[in-house]
Amino acid sequence: MDARQLKIEAARVALDHVETGMKLGVGSGSTAEEFVRLLAERVESGLRIEAVPTSERTAGLCVELGVPIFSLDEVPQLDLTIDGADEVDGDLQVIKGGGGALLREKIVACASDTVIVIADESKVVDVLGRFPLPIEVNVFGLTATRNAIEQAAGSLGLSGPVDLRKDRDVPFETDGGHHILDASFGRIPDAEALARALQDIPGVVEHGLFLDIVSVAIIAGSSGVRTMKNEGSQNR
Ligand code: 5RP
């Protein structure tokens, strides 16, 4: 099965968790987009949902395919969010933000009763950190913020390049008008400590560590789709 087919399989299983009448957060990235395509088919055949997209790109796809969208201000509490992931560990701690939508994704996830991530097997790791950690930062004082991130990471024994994400030759701009620093620290043994340290830096808007937020991960591999659960997540 090719990579796209695995994404579709994970999305198809996630769709089973969607019920009519739900207020539904809809994630970003290529796997989430497969979910939107399947969701649109169900909407066309009568499923009623109110979708809150986590990015302008996802919003555009929803509109194009006829999925009714609302802002999080119109629908501030959600039953379920389904989103992709860049990395998932065995405790369902997750890195997100590879597509640059981590801030809205985290706001939407934290406004949801349940968060499900969908991914292919390649995203599952023993310890987070193989994927460079996306950190959304204010454009003001970027160098000072980067220095503070390096210092905070260093105090936890972490080091590595912290690169400004570029889109062609210019800095990538998020939907919120911020930049992204991708931090290649390698293995992050204490993700909670790093998350706390990053939150304390004023120029950091949000980071891609989604800790105790995800309650179900639907993982598609060549031998089938498996579901991992975290009963201890904040959002259940
Ligand atoms: C966007 C995200 C995506 O969900 C994540 O990057 C996974 O994307 P894909 O499904 O394309 O691998 O966090 O900010």
Tab-separated table of N, CA and C and ligand atoms in Angstrom, residues 7 27-32 83-86 95-102 105 118 120 123 131 165, ligand 1:
chain	number	residue	atom	x	y	z
A	7	LYS	N	-2.788	6.812	4.517
A	7	LYS	CA	-3.460	7.994	5.092
A	7	LYS	C	-4.966	7.873	4.942
A	27	GLY	N	-8.452	18.965	11.220
A	27	GLY	CA	-7.025	19.274	11.230
A	27	GLY	C	-6.463	19.689	9.892
A	28	SER	N	-5.133	19.796	9.872
A	28	SER	CA	-4.414	20.275	8.684
A	28	SER	C	-3.338	19.273	8.290
A	29	GLY	N	-2.910	19.366	7.038
A	29	GLY	CA	-1.880	18.466	6.539
A	29	GLY	C	-2.483	17.446	5.585
A	30	SER	N	-1.627	16.665	4.969
A	30	SER	CA	-2.095	15.771	3.905
A	30	SER	C	-3.000	14.660	4.434
A	31	THR	N	-2.757	14.147	5.638
A	31	THR	CA	-3.608	13.081	6.173
A	31	THR	C	-4.975	13.654	6.550
A	32	ALA	N	-4.967	14.812	7.189
A	32	ALA	CA	-6.235	15.464	7.540
A	32	ALA	C	-7.035	15.792	6.282
A	83	ASP	N	-7.126	15.124	13.491
A	83	ASP	CA	-5.997	15.863	12.923
A	83	ASP	C	-4.861	14.886	12.608
A	84	GLY	N	-3.900	15.334	11.863
A	84	GLY	CA	-2.720	14.528	11.578
A	84	GLY	C	-1.671	14.714	12.662
A	85	ALA	N	-0.506	14.123	12.475
A	85	ALA	CA	0.588	14.245	13.447
A	85	ALA	C	1.909	14.035	12.730
A	86	ASP	N	2.951	14.654	13.270
A	86	ASP	CA	4.290	14.428	12.720
A	86	ASP	C	5.016	13.318	13.455
A	95	ILE	N	4.151	15.273	18.368
A	95	ILE	CA	4.687	16.501	17.765
A	95	ILE	C	3.831	16.837	16.553
A	96	LYS	N	3.426	18.113	16.467
A	96	LYS	CA	2.667	18.609	15.333
A	96	LYS	C	3.273	19.932	14.861
A	97	GLY	N	2.840	20.357	13.689
A	97	GLY	CA	3.278	21.653	13.199
A	97	GLY	C	4.106	21.587	11.940
A	98	GLY	N	4.296	20.359	11.416
A	98	GLY	CA	5.054	20.233	10.174
A	98	GLY	C	4.432	21.031	9.033
A	99	GLY	N	3.119	21.204	9.099
A	99	GLY	CA	2.437	21.995	8.070
A	99	GLY	C	2.267	23.453	8.479
A	100	GLY	N	2.773	23.800	9.658
A	100	GLY	CA	2.773	25.194	10.086
A	100	GLY	C	1.478	25.670	10.721
A	101	ALA	N	0.584	24.738	11.063
A	101	ALA	CA	-0.726	25.166	11.598
A	101	ALA	C	-0.848	24.876	13.098
A	102	LEU	N	0.284	24.704	13.770
A	102	LEU	CA	0.237	24.172	15.141
A	102	LEU	C	-0.527	25.053	16.129
A	105	GLU	N	-4.164	24.558	15.513
A	105	GLU	CA	-4.427	23.140	15.817
A	105	GLU	C	-4.499	22.921	17.328
A	118	ILE	N	-4.541	10.934	13.280
A	118	ILE	CA	-4.486	9.890	12.250
A	118	ILE	C	-3.130	10.003	11.555
A	120	ASP	N	0.229	7.486	9.420
A	120	ASP	CA	0.744	6.178	9.004
A	120	ASP	C	1.850	5.751	9.978
A	123	LYS	N	5.088	7.488	11.490
A	123	LYS	CA	5.070	8.597	12.459
A	123	LYS	C	5.232	8.117	13.912
A	131	PHE	N	11.605	14.065	14.513
A	131	PHE	CA	11.077	15.141	13.664
A	131	PHE	C	11.453	16.483	14.311
A	165	ARG	N	12.070	28.476	9.383
A	165	ARG	CA	11.434	27.797	8.247
A	165	ARG	C	11.256	28.777	7.092
B	1	5RP	C1	0.207	20.680	10.392
B	1	5RP	C2	0.336	19.398	11.125
B	1	5RP	C3	0.064	18.162	10.353
B	1	5RP	O1	-1.035	17.528	10.906
B	1	5RP	C4	1.285	17.292	10.415
B	1	5RP	O2	2.376	18.018	9.874
B	1	5RP	C5	1.093	15.982	9.643
B	1	5RP	O3	0.973	16.277	8.282
B	1	5RP	P1	0.863	15.123	7.193
B	1	5RP	O4	-0.414	14.414	7.445
B	1	5RP	O5	0.904	15.855	5.897
B	1	5RP	O6	2.067	14.231	7.382
B	1	5RP	O7	0.649	19.335	12.279
B	1	5RP	O8	0.600	21.753	11.194
